Coordinates of C-alpha atoms in Angstrom, one line a residue:
X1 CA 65.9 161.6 112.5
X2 CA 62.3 159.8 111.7
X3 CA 63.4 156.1 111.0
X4 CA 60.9 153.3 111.0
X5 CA 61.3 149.8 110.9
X6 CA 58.7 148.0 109.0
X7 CA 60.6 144.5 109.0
X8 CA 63.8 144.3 111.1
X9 CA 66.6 141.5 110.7
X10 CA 66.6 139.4 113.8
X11 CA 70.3 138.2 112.7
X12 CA 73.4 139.8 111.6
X13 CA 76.5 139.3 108.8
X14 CA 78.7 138.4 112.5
X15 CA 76.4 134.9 113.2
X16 CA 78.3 131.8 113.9
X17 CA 81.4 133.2 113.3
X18 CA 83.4 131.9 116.5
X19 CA 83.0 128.3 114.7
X20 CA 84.2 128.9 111.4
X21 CA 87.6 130.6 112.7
X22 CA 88.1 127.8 114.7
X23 CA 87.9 125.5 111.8
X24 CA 89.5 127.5 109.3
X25 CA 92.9 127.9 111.7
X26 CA 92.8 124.0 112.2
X27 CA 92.6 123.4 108.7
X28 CA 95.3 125.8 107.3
X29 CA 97.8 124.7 110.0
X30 CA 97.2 121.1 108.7
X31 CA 97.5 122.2 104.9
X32 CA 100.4 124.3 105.7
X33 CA 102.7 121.5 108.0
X34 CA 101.4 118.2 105.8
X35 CA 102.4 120.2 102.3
X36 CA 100.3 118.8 99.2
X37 CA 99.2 115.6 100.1
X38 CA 97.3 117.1 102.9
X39 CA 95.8 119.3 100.5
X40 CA 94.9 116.2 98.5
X41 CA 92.9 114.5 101.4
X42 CA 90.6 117.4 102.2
X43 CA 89.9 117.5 98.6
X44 CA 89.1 113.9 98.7
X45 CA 87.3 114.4 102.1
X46 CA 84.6 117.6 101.0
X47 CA 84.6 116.8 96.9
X48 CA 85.0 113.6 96.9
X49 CA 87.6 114.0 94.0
X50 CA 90.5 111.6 93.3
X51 CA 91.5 113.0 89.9
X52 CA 94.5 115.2 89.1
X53 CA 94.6 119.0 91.1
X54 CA 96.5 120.5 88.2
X55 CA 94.0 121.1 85.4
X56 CA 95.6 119.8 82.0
X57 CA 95.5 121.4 78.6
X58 CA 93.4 118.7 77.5
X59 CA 90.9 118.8 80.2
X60 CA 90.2 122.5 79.1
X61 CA 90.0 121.4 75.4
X62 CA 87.2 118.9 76.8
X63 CA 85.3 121.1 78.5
X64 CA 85.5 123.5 75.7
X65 CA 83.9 120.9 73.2
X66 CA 80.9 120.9 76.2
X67 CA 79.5 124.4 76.2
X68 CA 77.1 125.5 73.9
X69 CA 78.2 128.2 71.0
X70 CA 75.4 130.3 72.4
X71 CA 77.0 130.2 76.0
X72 CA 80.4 131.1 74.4
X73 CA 79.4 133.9 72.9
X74 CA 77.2 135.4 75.8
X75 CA 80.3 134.6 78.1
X76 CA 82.4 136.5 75.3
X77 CA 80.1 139.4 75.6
X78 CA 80.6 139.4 79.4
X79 CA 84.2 138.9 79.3
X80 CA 84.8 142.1 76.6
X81 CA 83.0 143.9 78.9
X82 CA 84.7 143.6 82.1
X83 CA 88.0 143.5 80.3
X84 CA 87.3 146.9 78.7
X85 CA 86.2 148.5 81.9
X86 CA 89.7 146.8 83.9
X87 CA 91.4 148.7 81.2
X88 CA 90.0 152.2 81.7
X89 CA 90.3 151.8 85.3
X90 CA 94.4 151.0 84.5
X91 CA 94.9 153.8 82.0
X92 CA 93.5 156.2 84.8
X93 CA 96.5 155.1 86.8
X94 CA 99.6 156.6 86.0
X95 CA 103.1 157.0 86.9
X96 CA 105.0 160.4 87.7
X97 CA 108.0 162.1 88.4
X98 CA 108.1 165.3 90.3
X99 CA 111.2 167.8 91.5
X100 CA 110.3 169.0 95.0
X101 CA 112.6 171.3 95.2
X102 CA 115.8 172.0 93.0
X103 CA 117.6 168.9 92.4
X104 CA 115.0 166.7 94.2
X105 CA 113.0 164.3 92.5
X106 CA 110.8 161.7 94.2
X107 CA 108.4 159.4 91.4
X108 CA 105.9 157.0 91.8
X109 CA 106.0 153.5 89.8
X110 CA 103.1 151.3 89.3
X111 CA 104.3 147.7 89.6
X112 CA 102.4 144.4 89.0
X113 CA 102.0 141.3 91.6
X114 CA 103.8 138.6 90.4
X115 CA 101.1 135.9 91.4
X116 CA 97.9 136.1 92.0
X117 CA 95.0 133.7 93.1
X118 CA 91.6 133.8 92.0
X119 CA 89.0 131.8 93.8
X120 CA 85.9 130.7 91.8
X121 CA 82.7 129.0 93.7
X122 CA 81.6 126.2 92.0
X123 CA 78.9 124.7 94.6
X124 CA 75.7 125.1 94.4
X125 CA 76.0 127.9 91.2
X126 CA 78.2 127.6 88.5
X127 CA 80.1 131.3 88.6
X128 CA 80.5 131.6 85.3
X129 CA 80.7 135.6 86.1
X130 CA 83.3 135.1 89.3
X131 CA 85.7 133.6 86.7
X132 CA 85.6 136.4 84.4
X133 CA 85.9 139.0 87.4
X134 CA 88.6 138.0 88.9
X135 CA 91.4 136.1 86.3
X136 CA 90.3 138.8 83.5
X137 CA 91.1 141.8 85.8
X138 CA 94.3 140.4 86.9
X139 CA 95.7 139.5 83.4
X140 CA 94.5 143.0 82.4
X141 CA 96.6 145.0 85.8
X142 CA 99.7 142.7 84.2
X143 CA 100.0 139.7 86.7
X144 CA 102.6 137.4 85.6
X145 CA 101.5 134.3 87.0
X146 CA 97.6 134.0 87.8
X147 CA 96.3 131.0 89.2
X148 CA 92.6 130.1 89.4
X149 CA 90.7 127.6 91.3
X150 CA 87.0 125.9 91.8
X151 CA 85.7 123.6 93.5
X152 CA 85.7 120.3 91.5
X153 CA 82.4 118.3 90.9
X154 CA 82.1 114.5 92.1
X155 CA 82.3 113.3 88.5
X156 CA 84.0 115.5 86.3
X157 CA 86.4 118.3 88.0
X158 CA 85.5 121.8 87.2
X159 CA 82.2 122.5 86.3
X160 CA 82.9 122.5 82.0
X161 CA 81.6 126.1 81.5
X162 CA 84.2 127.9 84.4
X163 CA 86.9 125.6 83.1
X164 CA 86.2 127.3 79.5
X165 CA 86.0 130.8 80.9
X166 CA 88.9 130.5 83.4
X167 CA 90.9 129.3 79.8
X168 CA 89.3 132.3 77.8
X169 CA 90.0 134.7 80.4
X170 CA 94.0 133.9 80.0
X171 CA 94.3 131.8 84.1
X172 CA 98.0 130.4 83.5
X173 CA 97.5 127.6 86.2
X174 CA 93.8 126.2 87.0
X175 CA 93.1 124.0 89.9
X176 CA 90.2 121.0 90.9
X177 CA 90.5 122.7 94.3
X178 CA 87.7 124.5 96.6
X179 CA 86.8 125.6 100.1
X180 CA 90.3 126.3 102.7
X181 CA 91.8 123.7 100.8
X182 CA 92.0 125.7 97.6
X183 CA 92.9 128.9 99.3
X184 CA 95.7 127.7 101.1
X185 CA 97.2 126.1 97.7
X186 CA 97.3 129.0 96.5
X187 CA 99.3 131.0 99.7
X188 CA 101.6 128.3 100.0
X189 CA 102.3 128.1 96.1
X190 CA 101.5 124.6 96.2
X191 CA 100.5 122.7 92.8
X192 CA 102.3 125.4 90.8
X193 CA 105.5 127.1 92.6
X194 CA 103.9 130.5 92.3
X195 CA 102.8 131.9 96.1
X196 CA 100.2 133.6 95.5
X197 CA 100.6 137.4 96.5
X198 CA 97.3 138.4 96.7
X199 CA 93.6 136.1 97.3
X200 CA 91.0 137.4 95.2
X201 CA 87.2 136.4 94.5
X202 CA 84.4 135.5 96.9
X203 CA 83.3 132.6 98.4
X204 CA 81.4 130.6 101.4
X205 CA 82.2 131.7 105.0
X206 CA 85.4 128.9 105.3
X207 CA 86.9 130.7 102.6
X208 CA 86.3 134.7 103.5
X209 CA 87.8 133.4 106.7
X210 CA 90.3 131.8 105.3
X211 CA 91.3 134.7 103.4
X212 CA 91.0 137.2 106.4
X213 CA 93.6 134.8 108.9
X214 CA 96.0 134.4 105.6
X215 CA 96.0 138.6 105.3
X216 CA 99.1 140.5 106.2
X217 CA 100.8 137.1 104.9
X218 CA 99.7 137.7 101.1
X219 CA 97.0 140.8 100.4
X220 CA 93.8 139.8 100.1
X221 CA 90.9 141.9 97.8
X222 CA 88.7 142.7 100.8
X223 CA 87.2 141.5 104.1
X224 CA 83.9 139.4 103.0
X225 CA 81.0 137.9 104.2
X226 CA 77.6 137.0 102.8
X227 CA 76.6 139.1 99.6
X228 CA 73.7 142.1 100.3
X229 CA 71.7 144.7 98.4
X230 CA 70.2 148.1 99.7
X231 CA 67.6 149.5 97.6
X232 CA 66.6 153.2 97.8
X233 CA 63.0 153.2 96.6
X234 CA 60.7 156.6 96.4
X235 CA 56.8 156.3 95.7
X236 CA 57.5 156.5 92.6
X237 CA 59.4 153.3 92.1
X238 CA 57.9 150.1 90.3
X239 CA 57.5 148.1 93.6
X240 CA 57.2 144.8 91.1
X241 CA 60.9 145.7 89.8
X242 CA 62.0 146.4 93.9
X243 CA 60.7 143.2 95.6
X244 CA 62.4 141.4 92.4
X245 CA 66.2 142.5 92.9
X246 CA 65.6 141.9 96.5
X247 CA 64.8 138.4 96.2
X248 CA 67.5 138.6 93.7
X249 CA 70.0 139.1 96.4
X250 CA 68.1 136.7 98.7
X251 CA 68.6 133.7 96.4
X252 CA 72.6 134.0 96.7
X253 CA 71.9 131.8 100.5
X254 CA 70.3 131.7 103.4
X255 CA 72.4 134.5 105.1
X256 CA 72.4 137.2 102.3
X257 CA 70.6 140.5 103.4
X258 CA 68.5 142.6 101.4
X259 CA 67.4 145.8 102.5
X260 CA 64.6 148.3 101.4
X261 CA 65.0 151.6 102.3
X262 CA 62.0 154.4 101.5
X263 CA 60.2 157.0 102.0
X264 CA 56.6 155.5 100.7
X265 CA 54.9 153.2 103.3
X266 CA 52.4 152.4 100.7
X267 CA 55.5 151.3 98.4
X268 CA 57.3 149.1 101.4
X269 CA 54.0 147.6 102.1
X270 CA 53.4 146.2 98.4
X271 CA 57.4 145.0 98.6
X272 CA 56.7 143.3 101.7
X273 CA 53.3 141.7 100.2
X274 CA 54.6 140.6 96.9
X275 CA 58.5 139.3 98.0
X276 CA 57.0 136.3 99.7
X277 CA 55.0 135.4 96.5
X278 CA 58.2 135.8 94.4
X279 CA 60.0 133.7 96.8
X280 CA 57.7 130.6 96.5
X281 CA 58.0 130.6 92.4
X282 CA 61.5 130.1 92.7
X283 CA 63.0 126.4 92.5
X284 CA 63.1 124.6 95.6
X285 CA 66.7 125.2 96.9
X286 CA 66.7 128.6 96.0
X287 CA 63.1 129.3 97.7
X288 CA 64.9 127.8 100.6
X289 CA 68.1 130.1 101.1
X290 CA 65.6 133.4 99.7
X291 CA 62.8 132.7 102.6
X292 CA 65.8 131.8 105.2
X293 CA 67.7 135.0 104.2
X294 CA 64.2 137.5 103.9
X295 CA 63.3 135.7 107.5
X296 CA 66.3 136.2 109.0
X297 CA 68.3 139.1 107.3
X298 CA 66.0 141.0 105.7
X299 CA 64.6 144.8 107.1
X300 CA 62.6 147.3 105.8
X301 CA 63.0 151.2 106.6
X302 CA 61.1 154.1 106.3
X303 CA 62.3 157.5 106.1
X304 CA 61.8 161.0 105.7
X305 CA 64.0 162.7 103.6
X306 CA 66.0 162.0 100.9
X307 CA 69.0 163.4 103.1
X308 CA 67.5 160.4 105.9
X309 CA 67.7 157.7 103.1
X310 CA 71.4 158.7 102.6
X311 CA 73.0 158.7 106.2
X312 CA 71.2 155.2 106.3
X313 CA 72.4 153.9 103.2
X314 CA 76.0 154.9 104.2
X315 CA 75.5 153.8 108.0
X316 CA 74.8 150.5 106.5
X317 CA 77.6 150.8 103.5
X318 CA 76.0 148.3 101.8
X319 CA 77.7 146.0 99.0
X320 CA 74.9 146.7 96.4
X321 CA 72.9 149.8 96.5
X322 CA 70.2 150.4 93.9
X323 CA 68.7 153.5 94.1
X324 CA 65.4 153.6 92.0
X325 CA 64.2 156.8 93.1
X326 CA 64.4 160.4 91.0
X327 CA 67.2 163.2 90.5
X328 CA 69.8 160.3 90.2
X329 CA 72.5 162.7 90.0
X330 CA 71.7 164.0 93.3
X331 CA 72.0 160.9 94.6
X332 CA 75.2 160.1 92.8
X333 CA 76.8 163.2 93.9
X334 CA 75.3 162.3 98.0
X335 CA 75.9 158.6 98.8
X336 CA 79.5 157.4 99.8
X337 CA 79.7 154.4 101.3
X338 CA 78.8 151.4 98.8
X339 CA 81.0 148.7 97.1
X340 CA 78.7 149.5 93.8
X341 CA 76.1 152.0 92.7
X342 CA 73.4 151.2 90.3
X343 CA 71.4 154.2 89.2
X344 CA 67.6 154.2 88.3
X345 CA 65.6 150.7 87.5
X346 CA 67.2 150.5 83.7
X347 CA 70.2 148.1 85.8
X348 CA 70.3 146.2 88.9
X349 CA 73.0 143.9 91.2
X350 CA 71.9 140.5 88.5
X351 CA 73.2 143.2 85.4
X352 CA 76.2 143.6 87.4
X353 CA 76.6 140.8 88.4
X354 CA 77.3 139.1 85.2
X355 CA 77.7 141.4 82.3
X356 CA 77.7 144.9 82.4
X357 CA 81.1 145.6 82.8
X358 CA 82.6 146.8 86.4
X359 CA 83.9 144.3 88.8
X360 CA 80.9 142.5 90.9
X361 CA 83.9 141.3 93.9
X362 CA 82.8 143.9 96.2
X363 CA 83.0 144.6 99.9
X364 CA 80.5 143.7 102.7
X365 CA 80.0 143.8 106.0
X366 CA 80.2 147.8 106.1
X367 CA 83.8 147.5 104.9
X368 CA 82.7 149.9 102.1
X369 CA 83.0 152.4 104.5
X370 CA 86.9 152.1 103.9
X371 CA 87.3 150.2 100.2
X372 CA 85.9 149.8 96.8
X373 CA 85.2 146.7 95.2
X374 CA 87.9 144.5 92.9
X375 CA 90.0 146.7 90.3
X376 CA 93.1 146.4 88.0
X377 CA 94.5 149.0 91.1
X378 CA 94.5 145.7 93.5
X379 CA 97.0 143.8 91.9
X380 CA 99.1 146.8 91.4
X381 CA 101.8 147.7 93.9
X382 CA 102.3 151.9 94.0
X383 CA 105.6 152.1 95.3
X384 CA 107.3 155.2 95.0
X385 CA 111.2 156.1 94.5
X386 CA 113.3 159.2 94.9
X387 CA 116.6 160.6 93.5
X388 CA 118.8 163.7 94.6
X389 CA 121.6 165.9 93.2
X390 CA 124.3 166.6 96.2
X391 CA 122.7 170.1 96.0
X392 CA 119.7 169.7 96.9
X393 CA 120.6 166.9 100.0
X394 CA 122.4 170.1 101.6
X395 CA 118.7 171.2 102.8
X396 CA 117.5 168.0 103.4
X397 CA 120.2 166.6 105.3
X398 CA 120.3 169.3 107.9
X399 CA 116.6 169.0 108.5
X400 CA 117.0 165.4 108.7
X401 CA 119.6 165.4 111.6
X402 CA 118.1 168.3 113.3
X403 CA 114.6 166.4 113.5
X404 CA 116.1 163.0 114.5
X405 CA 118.2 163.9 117.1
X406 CA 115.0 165.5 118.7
X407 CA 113.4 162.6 118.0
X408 CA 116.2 160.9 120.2
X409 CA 117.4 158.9 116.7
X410 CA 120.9 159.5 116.5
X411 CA 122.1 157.0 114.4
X412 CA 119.5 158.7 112.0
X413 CA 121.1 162.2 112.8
X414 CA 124.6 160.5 111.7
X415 CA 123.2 159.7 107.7
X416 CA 122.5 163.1 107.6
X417 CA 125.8 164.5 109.5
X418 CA 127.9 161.9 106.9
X419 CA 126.7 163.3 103.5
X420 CA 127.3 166.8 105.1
X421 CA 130.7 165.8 106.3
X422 CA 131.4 164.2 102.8
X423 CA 129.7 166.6 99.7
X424 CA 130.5 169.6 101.8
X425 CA 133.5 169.4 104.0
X426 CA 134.2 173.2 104.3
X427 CA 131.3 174.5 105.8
X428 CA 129.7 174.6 108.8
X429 CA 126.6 173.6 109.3
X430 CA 124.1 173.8 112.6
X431 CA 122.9 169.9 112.8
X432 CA 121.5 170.3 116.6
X433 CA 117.8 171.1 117.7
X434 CA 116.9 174.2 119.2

């Protein structure tokens, strides 16, 4: 396979891991033992926020009278959106009953969490779009209790525009909580009474942790780490349009990778020329966490084929891919491992992202291999069910016993021996293994 690396990252998504865990455990042990007033002190300690943790209605009404009818309306057009695209993606579940044999029926039912908790970043970026991703898809799967919160500001709480959205979207309990602190809340059904059953939404590397040690305890929407684009670029590509969703991806912090992958060294060249130059036009913080992460996390590969570009793209199974190449149905029908797939350069990650409809929570750190991104499907529970006339346990019975006791599970064997015994007491039956 002819793979070339033109720029290779000199660190990976795994970097400085071992010091977060530690911290995270420490932190949710503490939140976890000292109850709500615990909670209260780290809030007080990284936010430096003494006001209430429970969002009132009048606080919402407030920061409703803040945002500007233009932003309501574009974060209406956003929210109709992603609503309508959680619905079609809950309409293509379905229920179902099926008889496997005469008499036997086995069904599937489609149940929905009880409580959910959506985290919402609120640090450096107000995620106006994280809001709308998370509570709206919950709401729409049929959650009965979701619970949102962001990280408050030093001054006023929630930043006004998320405390709108989180309102708009239909969150039934909002929180001035962030970081461990506002994960754990949410576990432990502290603030509100509702454990949460499943974590959703992304955040900084404190809370993907926290997330991934509270999982197995509540659900969780997917292992995370630092957001990441792949684009698939051919020589025909606008290299402008490519070097500008990377740095896209690059401004999200200084451990975000962005990846190029080609089969046009002239293309990769002009990308590699021109990102820099994009990077410096950008406002000072973000230039900062856009050069760290191109420095640091960025590569650029050259291939082949078209075939070589996809065993790449799904070795890396990257949580953005953009493919701005030709034939996009080939490549639609080809790659497999992504969290989301943007086809040709008429939509990109920022379109996503924001707007355009399907969910932008997605998975990273090659966990795409094995999951999709957020859907109505994660807060749904298939659970499945099964009924049987006497009849039809006659077959299933025997088999049962027969199979357990070779299994060396006689106390299974017996369930199966005891409805014999019972529905059919004058026949014989053979109940032992051969």
């Amino acid at each position: 396979m002819a793979v070339k690396y033109l720029k290779k990252a000199e660190k990976t998504a795994a970097t400085g891991e071992d010091d977060v865990r530690a911290i995270v455990a420490d932190m949710l042990k503490d939140i976890e033992q000292g109850g709500e007033e615990t909670c209260i002190a780290y809030t007080r300690k990284f936010d430096n926020w003494h006001g209430d943790i429970v969002v009132s209605q009048e606080d919402i009404d407030a920061a409703a009278a803040k945002v500007p009818e233009q932003l309501k309306k574009d974060i209406q057009f956003a929210y109709e959106r992603v609503r309508d695209f959680a619905q079609a993606q809950l309409d293509s579940l379905s229920e179902f009953e099926t008889e496997l044999s005469p008499g036997l029926f086995a069904g599937q039912r489609l149940i929905p969490m009880q409580a959910a908790g959506c985290y919402v970043p609120g640090g450096r970026y107000s995620h106006i779009a994280s809001a709308i991703m998370s509570v709206t898809t919950a709401k729409v799967a049929g959650v009965d209790h979701v619970i949102a919160c962001s990280p408050p500001g030093r001054e006023g709480g929630i930043h006004p525009a998320i405390l709108y959205t989180l309102s708009l979207c239909g969150a039934d309990t909002i929180l001035n909580l962030g970081g461990v602190q506002g994960i754990a809340a949410m576990a432990f059904g502290q603030f509100t009474g509702h454990p949460a059953d499943i974590l959703v939404g992304p955040g900084n590397q404190f809370v993907a942790e926290a997330k991934r040690q509270l999982y197995g305890r509540v659900g969780i929407d997917m292992f995370a780490g630092p957001s990441e684009v792949m684009v698939i670029a051919d020589a025909n590509a606008d290299p402008e349009l490519v070097a500008v969703d990377l740095v896209g991806q690059a401004e999200h912090g200084p451990n975000s990778p962005a990846w190029l992958l080609t089969d046009s060294e002239d293309l990769a060249e002009k990308v590699i020329k021109r990102l820099p130059e994009l990077i410096a036009e950008l406002p000072e913080l973000n230039s900062q966490s856009a050069e760290a992460a191109w420095r640091d996390y960025g590569e650029v590969i050259l291939v082949d084929t078209k075939e070589e570009a996809v065993k790449v793209s799904d070795e890396y199974a990257s949580e953005h891919l953009e493919v701005h190449a030709e034939d996009l149905d080939w490549w639609l029908q080809n790659l497999r491992n992504y969290g989301s797939l943007f086809l040709g350069e008429e939509t990109n990650v920022a379109f996503g992202d924001k707007t355009s409809g399907p969910n932008h929570i997605l998975p990273t750190k090659g966990a795409a291999k094995y999951t999709g991104g957020l859907s109505a499907g994660k807060f749904i529970k298939v659970v499945t069910y099964q009924r049987s006339t006497k009849e039809a346990s006659k077959d299933v019975a025997q088999v049962t016993a027969r199979i357990s006791r070779l299994e060396g599970m006689e106390a299974h064997a017996k369930t199966g021996d005891a409805r014999l015994a019972k529905y059919f007491p004058d026949e014989q039956f053979n109940l032992q293994p051969e």
